[in-house]
Amino acid sequence: MGKVILDGVTKRYADVTAVDDMNLEIEDGEFVTLVGPSGCGKSTTLETIAGLTLPSEGTITIADRDVTNLPPKDRGIAMVFQNIALFPHMDVYENISFGLRLRDYPKDEIERRVERATDIVQLEGMLERMPDELSGGQRQRVAIARAIVREPEVFLMDEPLANLDAKLRVHMRTELQRLHKELDTTIIYVTHDQAEAMTMSDRIAVIDGGQLQQIAPPLVCYNEPANLFVAGFIGSPSMNFVEGEVTATGLTTPNFDVDFDPGQLPGVAEGDHLTLGVRPEDVYLDHTGGDISNPTQPIPARTDVLEPMGDEIFVYLLTGEAADTSMEGDPAGAENQLLMSIDPSSDIESEEDVEVVLDRERVHLFDTQSGDAISHTLDFAAVEPGTRETEREAEGDD
Ligand code: ADP
């Protein structure tokens, strides 16, 4: 059925490699979202699957057929784009059935398919309306119904909600999930909006610079990002990053130290440059950190800007020199900032001296140079003074 395989797909334009050796295996019935910043190659990847552009290298298989060189109409796909081009002089029924009428489908078959599609996207009773009598969301539903009547093996959707207002976009997200459940068909969806990707997909494929960074269920990308790019792209507000150097007893950064036994991390040695990553919700005020079983040692900080969001408060913390009010000048660069999300009932104020802790179970370490993830936890014992030598001796004895 609608399984899609991209094997080494590369697309080069004169001076750009838009897609670089893309390998993807999308299961039949799966909802996979291609996500990444503007210009990362999402649309080009989708266009190679659709057959709107031919790859420079690699092969594409849809439902066990090599479609690499087939025209779009023979691939068993249907596309929904950001710009919904409905025929203005045709009513909803005529717009939805246009492709079927063009292909001379029998009248009763067309009626059956249109009825099913309008039922799924909830456009019943609107079949005689003209496009200018529809809202943006209804027009988008017509476009989706037009794709549904084709009964494709695979739906390809390129930012279909981008032109809708924020409220409608959130509503359409739920509709698309419902649609996916009802149709039980493969959907490949492109968006630059990580929230959209997180909420709808079975798996998300994070792309940067034409290259696949990680493909995994949304929460795996969130909790176990493969590298610095994924860690920074998935999640809003973004993960905090602090660069540091490995010592015998942990990581030393310009602003604070975090102790752990580097010997527990394979391939990590003293002097290595690592980047510590921690999400705002995994930073706690020391006195409330009692909820977490394994906090880091307290980090002195000074509260700066507060952003009350209603359900949480974002607190911008200054650490290291920036927290020290006796320092001259304004050393508050991004490298000294740590964003913390706390309970809205907190009576915290700005310019307060506090101590914060990080949840060791949720601290990430990345190789600063390659960006690759090394660990998604520091939930292991710190080095007790003298222990490492003892351990080494013990290992030597074996
Ligand atoms: P995205 O969908 O992630 O925003 P695209 O796939 O549209 O990114 O583009 C990826 C890269 O390929 C960009 O640098 C873009 O400028 C380039 N590109 C896309 N289409 C063409 C084209 N027809 N000719 C030349 N360069 C292109």
mmCIF file of C-alpha atoms and ligand atoms in Angstrom, residues 13-19 36-45 47 158-159 190, ligand 1:
data_model
loop_
_atom_site.group_PDB
_atom_site.id
_atom_site.type_symbol
_atom_site.label_atom_id
_atom_site.label_comp_id
_atom_site.label_asym_id
_atom_site.label_seq_id
_atom_site.Cartn_x
_atom_site.Cartn_y
_atom_site.Cartn_z
ATOM 1 C CA TYR A 13 20.250 23.332 -8.576
ATOM 2 C CA ALA A 14 23.040 25.339 -10.257
ATOM 3 C CA ASP A 15 24.670 26.521 -7.036
ATOM 4 C CA VAL A 16 22.573 24.938 -4.282
ATOM 5 C CA THR A 17 22.097 21.400 -3.052
ATOM 6 C CA ALA A 18 18.481 21.714 -1.946
ATOM 7 C CA VAL A 19 18.194 18.079 -0.807
ATOM 8 C CA GLY A 36 12.762 22.689 9.419
ATOM 9 C CA PRO A 37 13.550 26.373 8.877
ATOM 10 C CA SER A 38 12.732 28.164 5.649
ATOM 11 C CA GLY A 39 15.021 27.065 2.801
ATOM 12 C CA CYS A 40 16.054 23.763 4.414
ATOM 13 C CA GLY A 41 14.719 21.684 1.517
ATOM 14 C CA LYS A 42 11.328 20.499 2.819
ATOM 15 C CA SER A 43 9.293 21.556 -0.213
ATOM 16 C CA THR A 44 11.879 20.261 -2.647
ATOM 17 C CA THR A 45 11.813 16.878 -0.894
ATOM 18 C CA GLU A 47 8.169 17.903 -4.811
ATOM 19 C CA ASP A 158 2.803 21.618 1.695
ATOM 20 C CA GLU A 159 2.056 24.144 4.475
ATOM 21 C CA VAL A 190 5.516 19.987 5.220
HETATM 22 P P1 ADP B 1 11.837 24.961 2.195
HETATM 23 O O1 ADP B 1 10.653 24.295 1.625
HETATM 24 O O2 ADP B 1 12.434 24.171 3.329
HETATM 25 O O3 ADP B 1 11.637 26.388 2.566
HETATM 26 P P2 ADP B 1 12.947 24.629 -0.456
HETATM 27 O O4 ADP B 1 12.877 23.168 -0.662
HETATM 28 O O5 ADP B 1 11.897 25.459 -1.093
HETATM 29 O O6 ADP B 1 13.019 24.947 1.099
HETATM 30 O O7 ADP B 1 14.364 25.160 -0.961
HETATM 31 C C1 ADP B 1 15.588 24.581 -0.575
HETATM 32 C C2 ADP B 1 16.724 25.332 -1.230
HETATM 33 O O8 ADP B 1 16.695 25.120 -2.634
HETATM 34 C C3 ADP B 1 16.652 26.835 -1.034
HETATM 35 O O9 ADP B 1 17.960 27.313 -0.871
HETATM 36 C C4 ADP B 1 16.032 27.328 -2.324
HETATM 37 O O10 ADP B 1 16.448 28.629 -2.608
HETATM 38 C C5 ADP B 1 16.596 26.339 -3.328
HETATM 39 N N1 ADP B 1 15.685 26.153 -4.481
HETATM 40 C C6 ADP B 1 14.427 25.649 -4.413
HETATM 41 N N2 ADP B 1 13.880 25.598 -5.647
HETATM 42 C C7 ADP B 1 14.811 26.078 -6.504
HETATM 43 C C8 ADP B 1 14.849 26.269 -7.936
HETATM 44 N N3 ADP B 1 13.821 25.950 -8.731
HETATM 45 N N4 ADP B 1 15.992 26.790 -8.453
HETATM 46 C C9 ADP B 1 17.061 27.091 -7.674
HETATM 47 N N5 ADP B 1 17.083 26.925 -6.329
HETATM 48 C C10 ADP B 1 15.981 26.427 -5.752
#
